[in-house]
Coordinates of C-alpha atoms in Angstrom, one line a residue:
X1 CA 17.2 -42.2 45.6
X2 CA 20.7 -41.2 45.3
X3 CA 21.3 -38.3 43.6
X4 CA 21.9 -35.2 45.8
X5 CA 19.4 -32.0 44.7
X6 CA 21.3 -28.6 44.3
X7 CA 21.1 -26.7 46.8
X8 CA 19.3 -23.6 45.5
X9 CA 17.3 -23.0 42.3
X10 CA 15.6 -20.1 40.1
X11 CA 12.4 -21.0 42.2
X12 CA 14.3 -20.1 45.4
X13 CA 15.0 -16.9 44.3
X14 CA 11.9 -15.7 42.9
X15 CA 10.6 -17.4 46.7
X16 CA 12.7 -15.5 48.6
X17 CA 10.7 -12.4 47.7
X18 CA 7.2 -13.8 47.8
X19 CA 4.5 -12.8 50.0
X20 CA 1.8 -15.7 50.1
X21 CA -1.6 -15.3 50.2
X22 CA -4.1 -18.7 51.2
X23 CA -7.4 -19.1 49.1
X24 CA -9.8 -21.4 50.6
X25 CA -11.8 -21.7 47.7
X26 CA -14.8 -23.0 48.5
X27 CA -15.6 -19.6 50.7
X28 CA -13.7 -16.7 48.9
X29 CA -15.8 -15.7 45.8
X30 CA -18.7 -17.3 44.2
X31 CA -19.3 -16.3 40.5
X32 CA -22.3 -18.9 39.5
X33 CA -24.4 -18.4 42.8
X34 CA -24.7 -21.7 43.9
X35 CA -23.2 -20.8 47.5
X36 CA -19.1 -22.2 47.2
X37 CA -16.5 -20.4 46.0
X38 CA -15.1 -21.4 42.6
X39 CA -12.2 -20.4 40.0
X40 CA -13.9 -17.7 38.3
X41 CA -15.4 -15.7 41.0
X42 CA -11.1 -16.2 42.3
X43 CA -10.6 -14.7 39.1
X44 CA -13.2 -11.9 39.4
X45 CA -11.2 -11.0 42.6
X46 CA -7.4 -10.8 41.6
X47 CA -7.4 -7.1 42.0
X48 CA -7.9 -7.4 45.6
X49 CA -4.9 -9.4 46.0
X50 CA -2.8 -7.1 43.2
X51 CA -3.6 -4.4 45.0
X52 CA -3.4 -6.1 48.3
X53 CA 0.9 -6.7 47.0
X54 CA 0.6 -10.4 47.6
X55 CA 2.5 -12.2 44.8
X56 CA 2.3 -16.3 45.6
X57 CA -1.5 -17.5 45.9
X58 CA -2.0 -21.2 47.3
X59 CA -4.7 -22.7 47.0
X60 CA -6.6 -25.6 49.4
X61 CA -7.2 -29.0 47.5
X62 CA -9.7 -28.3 44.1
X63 CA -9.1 -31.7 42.7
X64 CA -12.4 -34.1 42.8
X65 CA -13.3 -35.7 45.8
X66 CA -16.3 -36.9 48.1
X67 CA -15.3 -34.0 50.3
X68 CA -15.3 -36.2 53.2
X69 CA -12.4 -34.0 54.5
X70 CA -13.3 -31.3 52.5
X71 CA -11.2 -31.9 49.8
X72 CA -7.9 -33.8 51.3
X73 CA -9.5 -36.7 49.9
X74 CA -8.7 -37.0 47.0
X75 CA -10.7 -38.9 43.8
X76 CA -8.5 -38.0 40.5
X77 CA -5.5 -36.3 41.1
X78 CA -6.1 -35.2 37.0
X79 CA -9.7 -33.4 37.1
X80 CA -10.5 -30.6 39.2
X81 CA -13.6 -30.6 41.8
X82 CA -16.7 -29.9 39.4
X83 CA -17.9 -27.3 42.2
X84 CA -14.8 -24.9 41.6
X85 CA -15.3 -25.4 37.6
X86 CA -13.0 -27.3 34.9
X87 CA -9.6 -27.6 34.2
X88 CA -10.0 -24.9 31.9
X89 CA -11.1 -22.2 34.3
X90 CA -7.9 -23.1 36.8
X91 CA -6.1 -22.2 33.4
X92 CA -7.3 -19.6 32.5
X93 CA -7.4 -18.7 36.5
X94 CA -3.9 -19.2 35.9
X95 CA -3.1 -17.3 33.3
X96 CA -4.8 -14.0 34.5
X97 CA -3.1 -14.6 38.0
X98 CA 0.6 -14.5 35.9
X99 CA -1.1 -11.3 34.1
X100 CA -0.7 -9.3 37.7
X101 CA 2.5 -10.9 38.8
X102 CA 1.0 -13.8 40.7
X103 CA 2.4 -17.4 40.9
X104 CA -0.6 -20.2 41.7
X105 CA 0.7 -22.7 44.2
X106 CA -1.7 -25.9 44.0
X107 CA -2.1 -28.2 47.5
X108 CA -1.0 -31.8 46.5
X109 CA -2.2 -34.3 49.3
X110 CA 1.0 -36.7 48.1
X111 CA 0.0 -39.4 51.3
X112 CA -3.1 -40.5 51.0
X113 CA -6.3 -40.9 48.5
X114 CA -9.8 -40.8 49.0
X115 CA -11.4 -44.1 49.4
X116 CA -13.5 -43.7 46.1
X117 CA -10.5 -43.2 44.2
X118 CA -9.9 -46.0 41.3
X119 CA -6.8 -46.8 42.6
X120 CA -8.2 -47.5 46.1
X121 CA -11.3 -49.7 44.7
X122 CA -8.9 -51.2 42.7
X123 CA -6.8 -52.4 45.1
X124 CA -8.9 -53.2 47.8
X125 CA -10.2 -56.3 45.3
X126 CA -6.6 -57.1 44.2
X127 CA -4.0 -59.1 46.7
X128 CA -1.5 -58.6 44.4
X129 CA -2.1 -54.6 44.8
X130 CA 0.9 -52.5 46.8
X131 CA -0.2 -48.9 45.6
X132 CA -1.5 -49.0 49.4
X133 CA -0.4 -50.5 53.2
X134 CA -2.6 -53.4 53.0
X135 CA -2.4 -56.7 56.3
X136 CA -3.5 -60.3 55.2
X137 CA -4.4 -61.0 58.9
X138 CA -7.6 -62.3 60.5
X139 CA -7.0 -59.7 63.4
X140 CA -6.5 -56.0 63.0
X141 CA -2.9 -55.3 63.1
X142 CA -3.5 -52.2 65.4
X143 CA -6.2 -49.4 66.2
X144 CA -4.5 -47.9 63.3
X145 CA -6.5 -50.2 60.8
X146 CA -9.0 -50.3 58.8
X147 CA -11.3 -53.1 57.6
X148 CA -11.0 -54.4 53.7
X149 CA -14.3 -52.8 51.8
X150 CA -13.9 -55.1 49.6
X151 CA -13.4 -58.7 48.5
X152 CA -9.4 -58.4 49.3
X153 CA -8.8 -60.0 52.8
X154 CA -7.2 -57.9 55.7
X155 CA -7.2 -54.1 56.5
X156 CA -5.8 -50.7 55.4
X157 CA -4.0 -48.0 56.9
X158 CA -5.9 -45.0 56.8
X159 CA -3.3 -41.3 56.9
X160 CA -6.2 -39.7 59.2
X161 CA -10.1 -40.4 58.4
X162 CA -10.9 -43.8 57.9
X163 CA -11.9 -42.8 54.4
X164 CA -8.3 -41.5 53.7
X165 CA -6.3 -44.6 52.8
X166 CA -2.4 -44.0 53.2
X167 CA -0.3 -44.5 49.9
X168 CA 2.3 -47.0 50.7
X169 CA 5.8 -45.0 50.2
X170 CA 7.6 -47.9 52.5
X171 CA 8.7 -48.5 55.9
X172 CA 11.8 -47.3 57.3
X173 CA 11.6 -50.6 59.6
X174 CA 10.9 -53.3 57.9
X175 CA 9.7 -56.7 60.2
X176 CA 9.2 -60.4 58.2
X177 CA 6.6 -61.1 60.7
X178 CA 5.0 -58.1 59.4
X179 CA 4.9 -58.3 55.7
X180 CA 2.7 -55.1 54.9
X181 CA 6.2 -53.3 56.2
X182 CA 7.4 -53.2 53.1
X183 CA 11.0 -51.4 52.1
X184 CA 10.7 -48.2 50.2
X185 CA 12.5 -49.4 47.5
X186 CA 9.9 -52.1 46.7
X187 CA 7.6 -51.8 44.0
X188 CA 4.6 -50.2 45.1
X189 CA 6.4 -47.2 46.8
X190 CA 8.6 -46.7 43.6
X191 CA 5.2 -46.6 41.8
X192 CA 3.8 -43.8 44.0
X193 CA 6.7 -42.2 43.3
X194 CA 6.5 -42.2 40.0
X195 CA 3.0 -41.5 40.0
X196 CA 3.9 -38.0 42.3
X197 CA 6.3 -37.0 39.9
X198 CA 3.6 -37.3 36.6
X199 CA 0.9 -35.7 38.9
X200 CA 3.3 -32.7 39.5
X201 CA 4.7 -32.3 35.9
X202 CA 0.4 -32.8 34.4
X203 CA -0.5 -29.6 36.7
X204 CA 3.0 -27.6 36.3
X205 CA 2.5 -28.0 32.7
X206 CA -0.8 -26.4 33.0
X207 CA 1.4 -23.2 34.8
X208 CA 1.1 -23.7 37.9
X209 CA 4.5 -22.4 39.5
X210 CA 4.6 -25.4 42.3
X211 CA 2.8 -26.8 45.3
X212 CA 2.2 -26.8 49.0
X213 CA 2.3 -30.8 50.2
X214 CA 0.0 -32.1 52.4
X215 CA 1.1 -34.1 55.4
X216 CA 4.4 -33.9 54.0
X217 CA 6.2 -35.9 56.7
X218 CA 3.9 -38.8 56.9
X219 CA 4.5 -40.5 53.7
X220 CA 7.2 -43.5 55.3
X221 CA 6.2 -44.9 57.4
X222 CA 7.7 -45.7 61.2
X223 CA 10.2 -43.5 60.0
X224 CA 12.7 -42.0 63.2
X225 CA 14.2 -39.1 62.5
X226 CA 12.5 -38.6 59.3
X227 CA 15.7 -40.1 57.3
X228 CA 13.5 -42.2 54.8
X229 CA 11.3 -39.2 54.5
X230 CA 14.2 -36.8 53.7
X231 CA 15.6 -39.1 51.5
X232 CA 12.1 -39.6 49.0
X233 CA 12.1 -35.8 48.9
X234 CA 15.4 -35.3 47.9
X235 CA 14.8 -37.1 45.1
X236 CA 11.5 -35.5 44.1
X237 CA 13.5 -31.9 44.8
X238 CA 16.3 -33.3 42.5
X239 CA 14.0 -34.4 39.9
X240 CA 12.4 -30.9 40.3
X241 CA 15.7 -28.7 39.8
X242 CA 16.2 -30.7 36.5
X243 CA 12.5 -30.6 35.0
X244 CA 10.9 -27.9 36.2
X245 CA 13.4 -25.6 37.8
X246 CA 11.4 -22.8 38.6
X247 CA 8.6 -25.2 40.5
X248 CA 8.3 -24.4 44.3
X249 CA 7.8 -27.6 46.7
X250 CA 6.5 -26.0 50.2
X251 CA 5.5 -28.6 52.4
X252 CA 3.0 -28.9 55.7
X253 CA 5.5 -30.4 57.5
X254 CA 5.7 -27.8 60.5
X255 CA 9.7 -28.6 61.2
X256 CA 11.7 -26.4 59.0
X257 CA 15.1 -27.2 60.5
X258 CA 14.3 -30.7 59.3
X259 CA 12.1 -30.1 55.9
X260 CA 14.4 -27.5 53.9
X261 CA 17.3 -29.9 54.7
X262 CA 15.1 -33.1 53.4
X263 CA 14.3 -30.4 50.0
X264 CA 11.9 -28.4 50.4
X265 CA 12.0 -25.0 49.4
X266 CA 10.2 -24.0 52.4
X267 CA 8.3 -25.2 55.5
X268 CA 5.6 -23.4 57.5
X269 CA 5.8 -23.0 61.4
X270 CA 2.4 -24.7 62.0
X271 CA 0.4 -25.6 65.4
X272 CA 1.5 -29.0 64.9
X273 CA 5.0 -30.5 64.0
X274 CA 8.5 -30.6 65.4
X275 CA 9.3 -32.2 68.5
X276 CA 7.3 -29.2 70.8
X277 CA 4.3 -30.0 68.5
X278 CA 3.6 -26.5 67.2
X279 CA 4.7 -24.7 70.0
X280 CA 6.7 -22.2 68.1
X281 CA 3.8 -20.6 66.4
X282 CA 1.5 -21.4 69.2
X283 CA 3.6 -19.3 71.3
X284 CA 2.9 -16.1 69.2
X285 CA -0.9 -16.7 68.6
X286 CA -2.6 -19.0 70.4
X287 CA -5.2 -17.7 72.9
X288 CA -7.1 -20.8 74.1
X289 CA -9.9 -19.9 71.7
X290 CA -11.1 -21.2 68.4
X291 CA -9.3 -24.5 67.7
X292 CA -8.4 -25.5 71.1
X293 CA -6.7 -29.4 71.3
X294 CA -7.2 -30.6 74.8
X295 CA -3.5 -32.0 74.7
X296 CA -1.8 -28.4 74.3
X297 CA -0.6 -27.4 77.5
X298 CA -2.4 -23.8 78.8
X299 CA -0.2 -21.1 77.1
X300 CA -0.6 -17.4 77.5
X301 CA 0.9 -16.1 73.6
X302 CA 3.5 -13.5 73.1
X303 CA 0.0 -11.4 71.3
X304 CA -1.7 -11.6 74.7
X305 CA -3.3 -8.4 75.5
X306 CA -2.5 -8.8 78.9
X307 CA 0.8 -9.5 78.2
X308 CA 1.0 -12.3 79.7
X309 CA 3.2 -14.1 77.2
X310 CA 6.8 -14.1 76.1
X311 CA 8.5 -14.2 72.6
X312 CA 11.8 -16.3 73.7
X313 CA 10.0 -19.3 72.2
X314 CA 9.6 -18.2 68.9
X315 CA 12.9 -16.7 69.1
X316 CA 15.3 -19.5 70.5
X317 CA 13.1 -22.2 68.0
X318 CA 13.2 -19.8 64.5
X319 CA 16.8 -19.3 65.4
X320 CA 17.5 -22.9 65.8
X321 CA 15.8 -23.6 62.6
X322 CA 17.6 -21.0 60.5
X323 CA 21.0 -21.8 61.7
X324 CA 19.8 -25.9 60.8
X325 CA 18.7 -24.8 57.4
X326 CA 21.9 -22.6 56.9
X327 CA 24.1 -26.0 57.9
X328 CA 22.3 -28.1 55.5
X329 CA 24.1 -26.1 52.8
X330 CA 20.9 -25.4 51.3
X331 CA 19.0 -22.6 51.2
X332 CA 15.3 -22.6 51.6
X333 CA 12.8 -20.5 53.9
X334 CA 10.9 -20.4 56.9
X335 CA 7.6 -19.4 56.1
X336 CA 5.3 -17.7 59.0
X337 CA 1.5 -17.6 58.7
X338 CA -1.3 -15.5 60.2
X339 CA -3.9 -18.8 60.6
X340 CA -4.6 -21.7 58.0
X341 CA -7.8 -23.3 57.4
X342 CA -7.2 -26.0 60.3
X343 CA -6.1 -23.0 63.1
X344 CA -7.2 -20.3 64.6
X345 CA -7.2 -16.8 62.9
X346 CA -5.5 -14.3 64.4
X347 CA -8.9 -13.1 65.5
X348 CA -10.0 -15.1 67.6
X349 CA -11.6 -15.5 71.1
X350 CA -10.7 -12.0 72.9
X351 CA -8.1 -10.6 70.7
X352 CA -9.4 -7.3 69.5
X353 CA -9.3 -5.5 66.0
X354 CA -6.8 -3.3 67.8
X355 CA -4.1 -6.2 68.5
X356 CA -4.0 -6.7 65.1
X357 CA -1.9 -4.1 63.6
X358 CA 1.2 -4.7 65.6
X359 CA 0.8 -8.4 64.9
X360 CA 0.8 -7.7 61.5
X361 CA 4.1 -5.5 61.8
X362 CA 6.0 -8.4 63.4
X363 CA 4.7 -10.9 60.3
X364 CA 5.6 -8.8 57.8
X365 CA 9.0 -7.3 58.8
X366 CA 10.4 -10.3 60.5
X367 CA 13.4 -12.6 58.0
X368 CA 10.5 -15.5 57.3
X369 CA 7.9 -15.6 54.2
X370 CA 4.9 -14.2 55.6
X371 CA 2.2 -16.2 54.7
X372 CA -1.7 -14.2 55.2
X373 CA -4.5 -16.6 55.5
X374 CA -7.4 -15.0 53.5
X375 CA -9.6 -12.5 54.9
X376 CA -6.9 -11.9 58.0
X377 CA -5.9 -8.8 56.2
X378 CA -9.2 -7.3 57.5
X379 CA -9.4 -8.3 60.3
X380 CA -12.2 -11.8 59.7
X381 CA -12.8 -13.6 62.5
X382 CA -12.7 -17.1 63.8
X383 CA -16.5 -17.9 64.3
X384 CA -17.5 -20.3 66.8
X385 CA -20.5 -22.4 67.3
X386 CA -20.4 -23.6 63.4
X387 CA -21.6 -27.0 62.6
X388 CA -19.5 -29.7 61.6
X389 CA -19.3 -29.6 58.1
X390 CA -16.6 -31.6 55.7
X391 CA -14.9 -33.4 58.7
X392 CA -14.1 -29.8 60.2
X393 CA -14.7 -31.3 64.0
X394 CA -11.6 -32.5 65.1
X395 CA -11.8 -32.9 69.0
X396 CA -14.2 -30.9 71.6
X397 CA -13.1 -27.3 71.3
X398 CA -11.5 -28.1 67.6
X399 CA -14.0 -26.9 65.1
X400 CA -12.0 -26.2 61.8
X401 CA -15.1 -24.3 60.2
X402 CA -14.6 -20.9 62.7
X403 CA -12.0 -20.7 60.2
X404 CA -13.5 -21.1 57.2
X405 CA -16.2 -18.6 56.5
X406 CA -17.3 -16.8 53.4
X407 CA -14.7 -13.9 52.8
X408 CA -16.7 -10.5 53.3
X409 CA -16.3 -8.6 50.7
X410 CA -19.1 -5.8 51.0
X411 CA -22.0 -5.0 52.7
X412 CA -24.3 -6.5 50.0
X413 CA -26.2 -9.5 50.6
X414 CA -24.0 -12.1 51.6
X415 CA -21.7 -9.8 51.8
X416 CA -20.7 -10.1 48.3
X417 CA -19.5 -13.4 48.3
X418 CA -22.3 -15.2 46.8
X419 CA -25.6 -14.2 45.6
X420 CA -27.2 -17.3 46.6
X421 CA -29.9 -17.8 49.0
X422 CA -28.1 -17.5 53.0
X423 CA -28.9 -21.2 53.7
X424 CA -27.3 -22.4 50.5
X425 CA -24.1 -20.9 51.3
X426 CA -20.9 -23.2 52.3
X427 CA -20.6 -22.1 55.5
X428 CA -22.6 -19.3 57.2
X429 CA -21.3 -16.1 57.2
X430 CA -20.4 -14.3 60.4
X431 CA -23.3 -12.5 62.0
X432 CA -21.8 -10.0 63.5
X433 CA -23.3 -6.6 62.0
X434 CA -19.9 -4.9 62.4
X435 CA -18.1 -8.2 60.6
X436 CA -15.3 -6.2 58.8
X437 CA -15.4 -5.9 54.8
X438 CA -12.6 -5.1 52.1
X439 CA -15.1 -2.5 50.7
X440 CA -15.1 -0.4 53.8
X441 CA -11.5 -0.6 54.6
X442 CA -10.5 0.5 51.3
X443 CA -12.3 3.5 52.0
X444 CA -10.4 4.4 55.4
X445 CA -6.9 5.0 55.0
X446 CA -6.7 3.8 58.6
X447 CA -8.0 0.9 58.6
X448 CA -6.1 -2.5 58.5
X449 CA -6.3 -3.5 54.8
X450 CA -4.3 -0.5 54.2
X451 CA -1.7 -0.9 56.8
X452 CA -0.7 -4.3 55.7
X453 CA -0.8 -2.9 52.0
X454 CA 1.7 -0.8 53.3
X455 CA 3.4 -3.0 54.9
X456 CA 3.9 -5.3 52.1
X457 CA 4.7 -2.8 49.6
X458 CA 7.7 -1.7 52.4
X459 CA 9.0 -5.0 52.6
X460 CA 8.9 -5.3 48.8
X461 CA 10.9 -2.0 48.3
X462 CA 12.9 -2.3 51.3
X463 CA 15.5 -5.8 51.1
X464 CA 16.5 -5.2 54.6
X465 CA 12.8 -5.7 55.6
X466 CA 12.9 -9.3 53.3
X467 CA 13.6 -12.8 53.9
X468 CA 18.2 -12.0 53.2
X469 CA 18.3 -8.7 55.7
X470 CA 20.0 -9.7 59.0
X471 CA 17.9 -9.2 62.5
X472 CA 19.0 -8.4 65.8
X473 CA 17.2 -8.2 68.8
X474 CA 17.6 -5.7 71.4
X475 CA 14.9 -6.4 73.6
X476 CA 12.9 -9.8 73.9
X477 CA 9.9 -8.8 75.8
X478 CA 7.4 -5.9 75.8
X479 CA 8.1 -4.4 73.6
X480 CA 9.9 -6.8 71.2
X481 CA 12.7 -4.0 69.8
X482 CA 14.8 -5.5 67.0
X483 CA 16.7 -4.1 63.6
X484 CA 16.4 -5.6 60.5
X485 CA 19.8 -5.2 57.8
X486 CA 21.6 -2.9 60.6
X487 CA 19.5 0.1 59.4
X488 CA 15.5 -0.6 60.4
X489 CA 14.5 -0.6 63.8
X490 CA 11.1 -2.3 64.2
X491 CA 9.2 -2.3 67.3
X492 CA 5.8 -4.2 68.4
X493 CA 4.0 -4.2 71.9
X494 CA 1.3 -6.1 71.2
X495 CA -0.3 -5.9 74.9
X496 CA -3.1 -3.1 76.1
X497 CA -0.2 -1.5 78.8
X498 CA 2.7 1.1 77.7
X499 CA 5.9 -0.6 77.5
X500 CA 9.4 1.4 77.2
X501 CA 12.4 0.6 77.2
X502 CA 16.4 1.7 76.8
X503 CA 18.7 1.1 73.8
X504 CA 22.0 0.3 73.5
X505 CA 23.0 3.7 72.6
X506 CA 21.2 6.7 71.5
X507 CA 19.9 7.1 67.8
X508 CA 17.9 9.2 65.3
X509 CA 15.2 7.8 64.2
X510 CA 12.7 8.8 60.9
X511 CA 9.6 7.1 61.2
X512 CA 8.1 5.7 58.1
X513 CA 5.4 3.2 60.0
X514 CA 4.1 4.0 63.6
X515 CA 1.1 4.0 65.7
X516 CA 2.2 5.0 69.4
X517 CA 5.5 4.7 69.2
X518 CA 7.9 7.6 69.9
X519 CA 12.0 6.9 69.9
X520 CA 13.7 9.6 71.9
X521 CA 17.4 9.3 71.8
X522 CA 18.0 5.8 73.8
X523 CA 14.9 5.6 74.7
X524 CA 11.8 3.8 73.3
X525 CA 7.9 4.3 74.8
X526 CA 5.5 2.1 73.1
X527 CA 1.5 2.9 74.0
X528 CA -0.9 -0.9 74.1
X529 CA -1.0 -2.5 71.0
X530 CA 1.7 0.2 69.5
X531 CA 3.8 -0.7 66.5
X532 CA 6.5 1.2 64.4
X533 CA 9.3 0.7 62.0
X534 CA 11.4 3.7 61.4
X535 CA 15.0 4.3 59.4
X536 CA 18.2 4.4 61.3
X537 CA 20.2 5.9 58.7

């Protein structure tokens, strides 16, 4: 675990230009009506996310599993989920994706199995076994633990659910009077490696053009600093440069100053992660609605309607990551999202349909990969009071399933997303009669679809507007004023009063994106929940 990865590759250029689009699968389109989302009715819908200008589609876990944590438990890392179709279909999903210009990115949960996976029954009946963290003791080594389910003696270490047993990659501490501790050089951690490196060359052969990894950080174990961490994925990244060089390893990691260096090609700021635990992304969207954990301090987000909240957070801790990833030597990305399956969308609680727009502005014109969680692009919303279904129910007030509803597509039964009976469906839909769909925005050249189709199609014209153009702030407040490539000036007031405020120096300004925003010499008036871009030149 020597050998230093380049720093940059062909994937990181076609990345650099991505926009990324989230498919949870079992509630975006069903073809065969049986009520989850599956590979063809994905298929069915490309031309929503070809028109839509999103490039890079990653999709949640499809591989078999129990679906005790709705997928991230994983049963054969080589068969896909008999619910979403065959390995065929993701092929051919594949291929037609690649037909419109669009890379598939699959989720590889690299830490942990399920349970019912061969290896795991395997091992639990075999002492001589190191494919997991397995204790020969009479007492349970910690809370951490697990009991043996089967004839082996001792317990497991489970990655999060009990039914989730962690792969042993090593510990970067090793202790003698604590032999499961094992070195990550010893044989069972060089055989997960391995076995990560013919899971990812089985599905990139299929054309897959890389993959978001689960839990990336919590493969070594006891690991300070992340050094042993860093180190394994350097040597998967080097191994990717050389085999597949134009694979993409994104990883839920939630640090990027620390990821990109350890080789990934990018990291996601994520509600979790880093030493402020999410704070960075938290500070932008989080309302104290939807997926609430009782240990995040109150926080009043920079999108606050009553603008409340403050974007020197995201600011001083993107900046700080940036210049980290620019000092590794290495170049890689920040990637920004609009939810994920396990947070809040940007919907959620008492943010409006009319916050949305700005916030979209700011995602889409600021230097990090925008990421859009499906269905934000109209506007979905987080839906409370769902059941707990496929471990969704993480504390209290965390209820992953708000998050996770059937896409609306139309106002057709089921609102096009399956034709199957209401209670058969995944996950209930969201009652709410004026629930936004992609058929009636389409229509309305006003409506939110189209703005963010706008929006991504400027970005892709416009390199300033990209991941390379250079930002500068001018005011860090309301409104957030900044320029993008010393030419675009982009400005976003995402709360319901009038902000204005004075520039540098006076400047002519050609708007080419703008909802109550007017630039008057040196001067800038922004109306609630304004937005604009315009061109300096």
């Amino acid at each position: 675990m020597t050998t230093p990865p380049r720093p940059g590759s062909p994937a990181t250029e076609w990345l650099a230009d991505a926009v990324l689009y989230q498919i949870y699968p079992q509630t975006f389109a069903d073809a065969n009506g049986d009520g989850i989302g599956d590979f063809a009715g994905i298929e069915q819908r490309l031309d929503h996310l070809a028109r839509l200008g999103v490039n890079t589609v990653w999709l949640n876990p499809c591989f078999a599993s129990p679906f005790q944590d709705a997928g991230y438990d994983v049963s054969d890392y080589y068969s896909v989920a008999p619910r979403y179709g065959t390995n065929e279909d993701l092929a051919k999903l594949v291929d037609s994706a690649r037909g419109r210009g669009i890379r598939i990115l699959l989720d590889l949960v690299a830490g942990h199995t399920s349970d019912r996976h061969p290896w795991f029954t395997h091992s639990a009946s075999d002492p001589a076994d190191h494919r997991y963290i397995w204790a020969d003791t009479d007492e349970r080594p910690d809370e951490g633990f697990e009991p043996s389910p089967g004839t082996r003696h001792g317990w497991y270490k489970p990655n999060f659910f009990a039914g989730q047993p962690a792969l042993n990659f090593g510990y970067a501490r090793t202790d003698p009077a604590e032999p499961w501790r094992q070195s990550v050089d010893a044989e069972g951690p060089r055989a997960n490696r391995r076995a990560l490196r013919d899971i990812m060359s089985h599905w990139l052969g299929l054309g897959v053009s890389g993959f978001r990894v689960d839990m990336a950080a919590s493969l070594v174990k006891d690991d300070p600093g992340h050094a042993e961490s860093a180190r394994l994925w350097r040597e998967l990244r080097a191994w990717i440069d050389t085999t597949h060089p134009e694979a993409a390893l994104l990883s839920e990691w939630g640090d990027p100053a620390v990821s990109v260096p350890a080789g990934f090609h990018a990291d996601f700021f994520l509600q979790f992660g880093s030493d402020d635990d999410g704070l960075t992304l938290r500070s932008l969207w989080n309302n104290n609605a939807g997926t609430v954990n009782e240990q995040w301090a109150p926080l009043e987000p920079y999108f606050d309607a009553d603008g409340a909240g403050s974007p020197a957070t995201f600011l001083a801790n993107w900046q700080a990551a940036d210049e980290a990833i620019a000092a590794s030597g290495r170049r890689g990305f920040i990637s920004l999202p609009t939810a994920n399956h396990d947070f809040s969308r940007l919907s959620s609680g008492p943010r409006a349909a009319e916050q949305l727009p700005a916030a979209f502005v700011f995602q889409l014109t600021w230097p990090t990969l925008p990421a859009i969680y499906y269905g934000d692009e109209i506007g979905m919303r987080y839906v409370p009071g769902l059941p707990d279904h496929e471990g969704s129910v993480l504390g209290p007030r965390y209820n992953r399933a708000g998050s996770r509803t059937p896409m609306q597509w139309d106002d057709t039964e089921n609102a096009g997303f399956s034709t199957a009976l209401a209670d058969a469906l995944y996950l209930p839909l969201d009652p709410d009669p004026a629930r936004p769909t992609v058929a009636a925005q389409l229509a309305d050249p006003g409506s939110l679809l189209n703005l963010v189709r706008r929006l991504i199609a400027l970005r892709k014209d416009t390199p300033e507007l990209g991941t390379a153009g250079s930002v500068r702030v001018l005011h860090a407040g309301y409104p957030l004023v900044y320029v993008r490539g010393g030419r675009y000036l982009v400005v976003i007031n995402p709360r319901r009063d009038a902000a204005e405020v004075l520039l540098p120096q006076a400047v002519t300004a050609r708007q080419i994106e703008a909802g109550g925003v007017d630039v008057a010499a040196d001067r800038v008036r922004a109306e609630g929940f304004a937005y604009g871009v315009f061109d300096l030149a």
